[in-house]
Each structure stands twice: as C-alpha cells, then as structure tokens.
C-alpha cells in the first residue's frame, strides 16, 4: 500500500530541520531502520555529503540511520533495495535533472507503489505531482522534461504564500502565477502552506497540519479547504 | 548600431503602464512611427489582443502607433520589417516557447544587430541575457531551450527583490536562488530593481534609473553598483 508524506517545507520558522514532522515520521517510518536520502536538489548549492549529514542528524533523533543515494554505485538499485525514501528540498530543476540523468524516477515510482514509505519536502514534494510546472524555483538548469512522479492526480505548490498586503513589488503573486499555469494546463493545484502536508495511505489522501490549504481548479475561483479534509475529490 | 533598453519592470508602483519610461522611450524610438509589439508572454494569461491594446494606449501618449506581432501572417517577416520592437513582460517560459515556435529569435537578433531599437520589460528583458535561467517566473510550459538572445554577455534578474527583513517564510531569497544558479553556471547576473534599466548603445552598456543594481559574479560576494555605471566590465 502506498504510504507517502508530501510536505510543504522541511523546516518551519523558529524550529530545527524536520522538527515539526518528527512525531509523524516516527509512525511513517515505523518499520524502517535505514532511510535512503536523495540529496539531488542541493539547497543553496551545498554538497550531497553536507546535505545528507544534516538529514542524518534529524533522523537520528527518532533512531533512524540515513544513507545518501550518492554513496551507492548504482542509484536505481539503491532505490529498489531501500526500506524508506526521503527526497529533500532545494532546487526542483536540479532535482528533476538528476533524477532523469540517474534513471531513478521509474524505480522510485515502482518502490512507492510496492509500499516503500516516501517523504518529500518542498522540491521533493513538487515531484509527487503530475508535473513540476508549479514549482517556485529558479530554472538554473534545463531538465529533459517537466513530467514527475504523479503520486497524486494534481500538482503541488509548496511554500504557498498568500499575497502580501500593502506590497509595492510588481512581480506576480503566487495566485497570479497559478492562474497563468491554468491558461496552459488543466490539472488542479494545491497551494500547501508551510506546516501543511498531504498524507497518502493507499487511495486515501488527507490534508494534515494545522493550516488550511488553497485549491486552484481549472476555470474556478480558488478556495480554501480545512485541514483533515479528504483530497480524493481533486483530479 | 544596437539600441536597446532592458527594463526591470513595465510599471512602477503607483503609476500607469510604462509611465516612468515614456520620456526615455520618446528618445529611444525617435525615428519610429509604428512599434511592433510581441505580446507572447501574456501576463495573467490575458489575450494577445488585450495586451496589445494596453501597450497601444501607453505608446499613443508619445505619438506612436502599435501593432501586435500576432496580427501578421508571417511573424519573422514582421520582425524583419519592424521600425521598432517591444517585447512585454508576463511569463518567460511562455514567451520563450512562442519565440521558438514562431521562429522569431534569430530575426529579432538580426534586426537589433542592424539597429532596430528594442525595448524589453521583465520577461522581455530576461531574454536579452545569455539564457533565461535567472527568470523569476513559474515554469508553466516547457520551452525547447533556455537559450535566449544574448544582447548582453550576462544574465538578467528583473524585479530584483532584497531579502525581506523579519520574514518568517522559508522559501529561498532571490540572492540564494542566484547563488544556486552559480553552482551550475558561471556568467554574471545583474539584479535589476524595479525602476532600473540597462541602456545599450552600440558597445556601451549603462545602468539607468535612480537605483543601484546588485551584481552577482561567479565565485565572488555579491555587490552593489551605482546608477549610471558603465557595465562593460561584466562578462
């Protein structure tokens, strides 16, 4: 049975890396001793080793060890043999390029379908949607495609940000960007605020955390849904 | 002689479309009666006609007529015959996709090399750089390449935004994004604040407007340069 956590962010303001999720992760990874970490998104351009070490420290708090996928000779094999998978945040373009280059998209899809628990944060959540077209990241490299894992039948917008009242900046708000997305695409988009996540258990999709999420459907006015809502209606 | 204005934004807070630039544009387009407008970037998903009508109203104030490139049967021919060109803002991914699809990148390059005055705002400025890798836009469509016009030997980041003091949002600042860009690319990036533009006259590149700009060079700490600085050193 599929078991996936799709989190808006790894870190909420004022607390440590993954802290707000650790309790949930203890349950999510209850049958897992070692987690395979995929550090490809390299936030701020840090090295795979440094990123893996940060993640390792967080998971040690709940008694899990962590190994980076870059430590394995064969990335696809590493995914196939993983007890649990975590894809961290950073730059979605870099992440997706590396996933294609190392031919691990299909192995991740297979493993997760077969029940390997998956956690994504930020960029690692973006790729759980149908495409990465609703990432907030800068396109610093050119990936071979924007198609992603499609664990859910819609797109994710992590770090969802409400328009800033009184802003004098003329750049587009997040809502305008997603409206532009719907001029060319028709799948729904969920704007996940920092601190929210989607829990996927088999066919059941639930919004978790304390906040509402914002739903953008094609040709509809955007609207809010309450936490603990069932998201199965979104497709 | 090349004559180009690369503007951070079309509109500054509290004034009308292109208002802050009109005096400069009167001079820039002094030998031009009709401007060819390229509305491909479609801000907010508006139609090519609606966008062209907005632009037309602004240019009428300085006695210029405007025709949208979509009104011509042959887009490449329209570029070749244009007295002056304006590429407006919106979504850079949509803009670049359309420029490739309609085969007008090369014709624009040729025309501008031969002296046709060019104005770009926002997305229309992004494409004046070597690549579109430093756009702020959402990747709502997949363009065939991120390579752009290369009128200047560096990349543009329009709508440059300083980090917001006291922000609790965990998304990357603009500076972090550009640092990530330099993990994979080595050309300089100029962060153009709203109200700034680059004036290109032949081989002369000058920062204009009232504000400083922020320069990001590979392997260097970012720094500020004063308005009216010569930008020829950037390559």
PDB file of N, CA, C and O in Angstrom, chain A residues 126 128-134 152-157 178-179 181-182 184-192 198 205 214-223 225 231-235, chain B residues 138:
ATOM      1  N   UNK A 126       7.155  18.680  -4.734  1.00  0.00           N
ATOM      2  CA  UNK A 126       6.799  19.089  -6.088  1.00  0.00           C
ATOM      3  C   UNK A 126       6.749  17.897  -7.033  1.00  0.00           C
ATOM      4  O   UNK A 126       5.836  17.778  -7.851  1.00  0.00           O
ATOM      5  N   UNK A 128       6.040  14.918  -6.510  1.00  0.00           N
ATOM      6  CA  UNK A 128       4.934  13.977  -6.266  1.00  0.00           C
ATOM      7  C   UNK A 128       3.716  14.304  -7.124  1.00  0.00           C
ATOM      8  O   UNK A 128       2.816  13.492  -7.276  1.00  0.00           O
ATOM      9  N   UNK A 129       3.666  15.509  -7.657  1.00  0.00           N
ATOM     10  CA  UNK A 129       2.564  15.915  -8.522  1.00  0.00           C
ATOM     11  C   UNK A 129       2.748  15.369  -9.934  1.00  0.00           C
ATOM     12  O   UNK A 129       3.740  14.704 -10.242  1.00  0.00           O
ATOM     13  N   UNK A 130       1.784  15.703 -10.797  1.00  0.00           N
ATOM     14  CA  UNK A 130       1.840  15.226 -12.186  1.00  0.00           C
ATOM     15  C   UNK A 130       3.028  15.811 -12.926  1.00  0.00           C
ATOM     16  O   UNK A 130       3.685  15.131 -13.707  1.00  0.00           O
ATOM     17  N   UNK A 131       3.294  17.088 -12.687  1.00  0.00           N
ATOM     18  CA  UNK A 131       4.416  17.772 -13.335  1.00  0.00           C
ATOM     19  C   UNK A 131       5.038  18.743 -12.342  1.00  0.00           C
ATOM     20  O   UNK A 131       4.459  19.047 -11.304  1.00  0.00           O
ATOM     21  N   UNK A 132       6.230  19.240 -12.692  1.00  0.00           N
ATOM     22  CA  UNK A 132       6.892  20.224 -11.841  1.00  0.00           C
ATOM     23  C   UNK A 132       6.570  21.646 -12.295  1.00  0.00           C
ATOM     24  O   UNK A 132       7.226  22.598 -11.873  1.00  0.00           O
ATOM     25  N   UNK A 133       5.521  21.819 -13.107  1.00  0.00           N
ATOM     26  CA  UNK A 133       5.210  23.144 -13.655  1.00  0.00           C
ATOM     27  C   UNK A 133       4.802  24.185 -12.615  1.00  0.00           C
ATOM     28  O   UNK A 133       4.704  25.366 -12.933  1.00  0.00           O
ATOM     29  N   UNK A 134       4.521  23.743 -11.377  1.00  0.00           N
ATOM     30  CA  UNK A 134       4.110  24.713 -10.358  1.00  0.00           C
ATOM     31  C   UNK A 134       5.134  24.852  -9.242  1.00  0.00           C
ATOM     32  O   UNK A 134       4.801  25.234  -8.125  1.00  0.00           O
ATOM     33  N   UNK A 152       0.047  11.767  -6.957  1.00  0.00           N
ATOM     34  CA  UNK A 152      -1.296  12.328  -6.765  1.00  0.00           C
ATOM     35  C   UNK A 152      -1.754  12.902  -8.112  1.00  0.00           C
ATOM     36  O   UNK A 152      -0.913  13.297  -8.925  1.00  0.00           O
ATOM     37  N   UNK A 153      -3.082  12.943  -8.346  1.00  0.00           N
ATOM     38  CA  UNK A 153      -3.567  13.331  -9.676  1.00  0.00           C
ATOM     39  C   UNK A 153      -3.710  14.850  -9.839  1.00  0.00           C
ATOM     40  O   UNK A 153      -4.650  15.321 -10.472  1.00  0.00           O
ATOM     41  N   UNK A 154      -2.789  15.600  -9.221  1.00  0.00           N
ATOM     42  CA  UNK A 154      -2.832  17.065  -9.351  1.00  0.00           C
ATOM     43  C   UNK A 154      -1.414  17.585  -9.185  1.00  0.00           C
ATOM     44  O   UNK A 154      -0.469  16.791  -9.098  1.00  0.00           O
ATOM     45  N   UNK A 155      -1.243  18.891  -9.186  1.00  0.00           N
ATOM     46  CA  UNK A 155       0.077  19.485  -8.997  1.00  0.00           C
ATOM     47  C   UNK A 155       0.195  20.101  -7.606  1.00  0.00           C
ATOM     48  O   UNK A 155      -0.803  20.500  -7.008  1.00  0.00           O
ATOM     49  N   UNK A 156       1.454  20.175  -7.118  1.00  0.00           N
ATOM     50  CA  UNK A 156       1.722  20.728  -5.795  1.00  0.00           C
ATOM     51  C   UNK A 156       2.358  22.110  -5.958  1.00  0.00           C
ATOM     52  O   UNK A 156       3.236  22.292  -6.788  1.00  0.00           O
ATOM     53  N   UNK A 157       1.921  23.067  -5.157  1.00  0.00           N
ATOM     54  CA  UNK A 157       2.693  24.300  -4.993  1.00  0.00           C
ATOM     55  C   UNK A 157       3.088  24.398  -3.521  1.00  0.00           C
ATOM     56  O   UNK A 157       2.283  24.788  -2.678  1.00  0.00           O
ATOM     57  N   UNK A 178      -0.283  30.862 -10.601  1.00  0.00           N
ATOM     58  CA  UNK A 178      -1.058  29.626 -10.774  1.00  0.00           C
ATOM     59  C   UNK A 178      -2.202  29.859 -11.765  1.00  0.00           C
ATOM     60  O   UNK A 178      -2.545  28.974 -12.554  1.00  0.00           O
ATOM     61  N   UNK A 179      -2.744  31.074 -11.770  1.00  0.00           N
ATOM     62  CA  UNK A 179      -3.752  31.416 -12.781  1.00  0.00           C
ATOM     63  C   UNK A 179      -3.132  31.318 -14.187  1.00  0.00           C
ATOM     64  O   UNK A 179      -3.762  30.804 -15.123  1.00  0.00           O
ATOM     65  N   UNK A 181      -0.664  29.406 -14.992  1.00  0.00           N
ATOM     66  CA  UNK A 181      -0.495  27.959 -15.220  1.00  0.00           C
ATOM     67  C   UNK A 181      -1.759  27.386 -15.853  1.00  0.00           C
ATOM     68  O   UNK A 181      -1.697  26.583 -16.789  1.00  0.00           O
ATOM     69  N   UNK A 182      -2.908  27.815 -15.351  1.00  0.00           N
ATOM     70  CA  UNK A 182      -4.179  27.291 -15.856  1.00  0.00           C
ATOM     71  C   UNK A 182      -4.581  27.854 -17.213  1.00  0.00           C
ATOM     72  O   UNK A 182      -5.576  27.425 -17.794  1.00  0.00           O
ATOM     73  N   UNK A 184      -2.616  27.222 -19.568  1.00  0.00           N
ATOM     74  CA  UNK A 184      -1.965  26.218 -20.429  1.00  0.00           C
ATOM     75  C   UNK A 184      -2.130  24.786 -19.942  1.00  0.00           C
ATOM     76  O   UNK A 184      -1.716  23.860 -20.622  1.00  0.00           O
ATOM     77  N   UNK A 185      -2.675  24.595 -18.739  1.00  0.00           N
ATOM     78  CA  UNK A 185      -2.790  23.264 -18.137  1.00  0.00           C
ATOM     79  C   UNK A 185      -4.119  23.196 -17.396  1.00  0.00           C
ATOM     80  O   UNK A 185      -4.610  24.219 -16.928  1.00  0.00           O
ATOM     81  N   UNK A 186      -4.685  21.982 -17.263  1.00  0.00           N
ATOM     82  CA  UNK A 186      -5.980  21.934 -16.591  1.00  0.00           C
ATOM     83  C   UNK A 186      -6.038  21.084 -15.318  1.00  0.00           C
ATOM     84  O   UNK A 186      -7.092  20.955 -14.706  1.00  0.00           O
ATOM     85  N   UNK A 187      -4.902  20.512 -14.877  1.00  0.00           N
ATOM     86  CA  UNK A 187      -4.981  19.755 -13.622  1.00  0.00           C
ATOM     87  C   UNK A 187      -5.077  20.717 -12.426  1.00  0.00           C
ATOM     88  O   UNK A 187      -4.571  21.836 -12.491  1.00  0.00           O
ATOM     89  N   UNK A 188      -5.720  20.278 -11.332  1.00  0.00           N
ATOM     90  CA  UNK A 188      -5.808  21.116 -10.135  1.00  0.00           C
ATOM     91  C   UNK A 188      -4.423  21.333  -9.511  1.00  0.00           C
ATOM     92  O   UNK A 188      -3.495  20.556  -9.763  1.00  0.00           O
ATOM     93  N   UNK A 189      -4.307  22.392  -8.733  1.00  0.00           N
ATOM     94  CA  UNK A 189      -3.074  22.693  -7.998  1.00  0.00           C
ATOM     95  C   UNK A 189      -3.449  22.898  -6.538  1.00  0.00           C
ATOM     96  O   UNK A 189      -4.444  23.576  -6.244  1.00  0.00           O
ATOM     97  N   UNK A 190      -2.659  22.309  -5.637  1.00  0.00           N
ATOM     98  CA  UNK A 190      -2.894  22.577  -4.220  1.00  0.00           C
ATOM     99  C   UNK A 190      -1.759  23.456  -3.690  1.00  0.00           C
ATOM    100  O   UNK A 190      -0.584  23.125  -3.832  1.00  0.00           O
ATOM    101  N   UNK A 191      -2.141  24.602  -3.148  1.00  0.00           N
ATOM    102  CA  UNK A 191      -1.173  25.504  -2.522  1.00  0.00           C
ATOM    103  C   UNK A 191      -1.020  25.093  -1.069  1.00  0.00           C
ATOM    104  O   UNK A 191      -1.919  25.310  -0.260  1.00  0.00           O
ATOM    105  N   UNK A 192       0.126  24.465  -0.750  1.00  0.00           N
ATOM    106  CA  UNK A 192       0.371  23.929   0.608  1.00  0.00           C
ATOM    107  C   UNK A 192       1.166  24.950   1.407  1.00  0.00           C
ATOM    108  O   UNK A 192       2.329  25.215   1.096  1.00  0.00           O
ATOM    109  N   UNK A 198       0.398  16.566   2.883  1.00  0.00           N
ATOM    110  CA  UNK A 198      -0.608  15.623   2.409  1.00  0.00           C
ATOM    111  C   UNK A 198      -0.147  14.235   2.815  1.00  0.00           C
ATOM    112  O   UNK A 198       1.001  13.869   2.562  1.00  0.00           O
ATOM    113  N   UNK A 205      -6.226  10.234   0.523  1.00  0.00           N
ATOM    114  CA  UNK A 205      -5.389  11.440   0.545  1.00  0.00           C
ATOM    115  C   UNK A 205      -5.975  12.410   1.564  1.00  0.00           C
ATOM    116  O   UNK A 205      -7.145  12.799   1.443  1.00  0.00           O
ATOM    117  N   UNK A 214      -4.951  26.015  -0.058  1.00  0.00           N
ATOM    118  CA  UNK A 214      -5.705  26.736  -1.095  1.00  0.00           C
ATOM    119  C   UNK A 214      -5.745  25.879  -2.362  1.00  0.00           C
ATOM    120  O   UNK A 214      -4.719  25.378  -2.813  1.00  0.00           O
ATOM    121  N   UNK A 215      -6.953  25.724  -2.885  1.00  0.00           N
ATOM    122  CA  UNK A 215      -7.149  24.864  -4.053  1.00  0.00           C
ATOM    123  C   UNK A 215      -7.420  25.723  -5.289  1.00  0.00           C
ATOM    124  O   UNK A 215      -8.257  26.619  -5.260  1.00  0.00           O
ATOM    125  N   UNK A 216      -6.692  25.398  -6.336  1.00  0.00           N
ATOM    126  CA  UNK A 216      -6.857  26.088  -7.616  1.00  0.00           C
ATOM    127  C   UNK A 216      -7.305  25.051  -8.640  1.00  0.00           C
ATOM    128  O   UNK A 216      -6.536  24.177  -9.015  1.00  0.00           O
ATOM    129  N   UNK A 217      -8.574  25.146  -9.035  1.00  0.00           N
ATOM    130  CA  UNK A 217      -9.057  24.252 -10.083  1.00  0.00           C
ATOM    131  C   UNK A 217      -9.240  25.063 -11.359  1.00  0.00           C
ATOM    132  O   UNK A 217      -9.549  26.252 -11.322  1.00  0.00           O
ATOM    133  N   UNK A 218      -9.063  24.372 -12.482  1.00  0.00           N
ATOM    134  CA  UNK A 218      -9.204  24.972 -13.801  1.00  0.00           C
ATOM    135  C   UNK A 218     -10.583  25.622 -13.944  1.00  0.00           C
ATOM    136  O   UNK A 218     -11.595  24.991 -13.651  1.00  0.00           O
ATOM    137  N   UNK A 219     -10.593  26.878 -14.362  1.00  0.00           N
ATOM    138  CA  UNK A 219     -11.863  27.576 -14.632  1.00  0.00           C
ATOM    139  C   UNK A 219     -12.774  27.759 -13.417  1.00  0.00           C
ATOM    140  O   UNK A 219     -13.993  27.820 -13.547  1.00  0.00           O
ATOM    141  N   UNK A 220     -12.157  27.807 -12.216  1.00  0.00           N
ATOM    142  CA  UNK A 220     -12.933  28.032 -10.990  1.00  0.00           C
ATOM    143  C   UNK A 220     -12.221  29.087 -10.167  1.00  0.00           C
ATOM    144  O   UNK A 220     -11.007  29.248 -10.287  1.00  0.00           O
ATOM    145  N   UNK A 221     -12.954  29.750  -9.302  1.00  0.00           N
ATOM    146  CA  UNK A 221     -12.319  30.649  -8.333  1.00  0.00           C
ATOM    147  C   UNK A 221     -11.552  29.807  -7.299  1.00  0.00           C
ATOM    148  O   UNK A 221     -12.075  28.789  -6.839  1.00  0.00           O
ATOM    149  N   UNK A 222     -10.343  30.215  -6.931  1.00  0.00           N
ATOM    150  CA  UNK A 222      -9.613  29.465  -5.890  1.00  0.00           C
ATOM    151  C   UNK A 222     -10.381  29.485  -4.565  1.00  0.00           C
ATOM    152  O   UNK A 222     -11.148  30.420  -4.309  1.00  0.00           O
ATOM    153  N   UNK A 223     -10.195  28.451  -3.751  1.00  0.00           N
ATOM    154  CA  UNK A 223     -10.904  28.381  -2.471  1.00  0.00           C
ATOM    155  C   UNK A 223     -10.064  27.643  -1.446  1.00  0.00           C
ATOM    156  O   UNK A 223      -9.091  26.970  -1.786  1.00  0.00           O
ATOM    157  N   UNK A 225      -9.543  24.884   1.748  1.00  0.00           N
ATOM    158  CA  UNK A 225     -10.110  23.683   2.373  1.00  0.00           C
ATOM    159  C   UNK A 225      -9.484  23.513   3.749  1.00  0.00           C
ATOM    160  O   UNK A 225      -8.338  23.881   3.983  1.00  0.00           O
ATOM    161  N   UNK A 231      -8.823  14.560   0.228  1.00  0.00           N
ATOM    162  CA  UNK A 231      -8.488  15.231  -1.031  1.00  0.00           C
ATOM    163  C   UNK A 231      -8.823  14.385  -2.261  1.00  0.00           C
ATOM    164  O   UNK A 231      -8.418  14.710  -3.381  1.00  0.00           O
ATOM    165  N   UNK A 232      -9.553  13.303  -2.044  1.00  0.00           N
ATOM    166  CA  UNK A 232      -9.828  12.370  -3.152  1.00  0.00           C
ATOM    167  C   UNK A 232     -10.642  13.028  -4.272  1.00  0.00           C
ATOM    168  O   UNK A 232     -10.602  12.570  -5.415  1.00  0.00           O
ATOM    169  N   UNK A 233     -11.349  14.089  -3.946  1.00  0.00           N
ATOM    170  CA  UNK A 233     -12.193  14.744  -4.960  1.00  0.00           C
ATOM    171  C   UNK A 233     -11.365  15.494  -6.007  1.00  0.00           C
ATOM    172  O   UNK A 233     -11.868  15.851  -7.072  1.00  0.00           O
ATOM    173  N   UNK A 234     -10.087  15.744  -5.710  1.00  0.00           N
ATOM    174  CA  UNK A 234      -9.232  16.560  -6.583  1.00  0.00           C
ATOM    175  C   UNK A 234      -8.661  15.724  -7.719  1.00  0.00           C
ATOM    176  O   UNK A 234      -7.734  14.934  -7.509  1.00  0.00           O
ATOM    177  N   UNK A 235      -9.129  15.901  -8.909  1.00  0.00           N
ATOM    178  CA  UNK A 235      -8.482  15.234 -10.049  1.00  0.00           C
ATOM    179  C   UNK A 235      -8.863  15.884 -11.358  1.00  0.00           C
ATOM    180  O   UNK A 235      -9.698  16.727 -11.397  1.00  0.00           O
TER     181      UNK A 235
ATOM    182  N   UNK B 138       7.156  31.190 -13.069  1.00  0.00           N
ATOM    183  CA  UNK B 138       6.766  29.806 -12.849  1.00  0.00           C
ATOM    184  C   UNK B 138       6.851  29.059 -14.178  1.00  0.00           C
ATOM    185  O   UNK B 138       6.390  29.576 -15.196  1.00  0.00           O
TER     186      UNK B 138
END
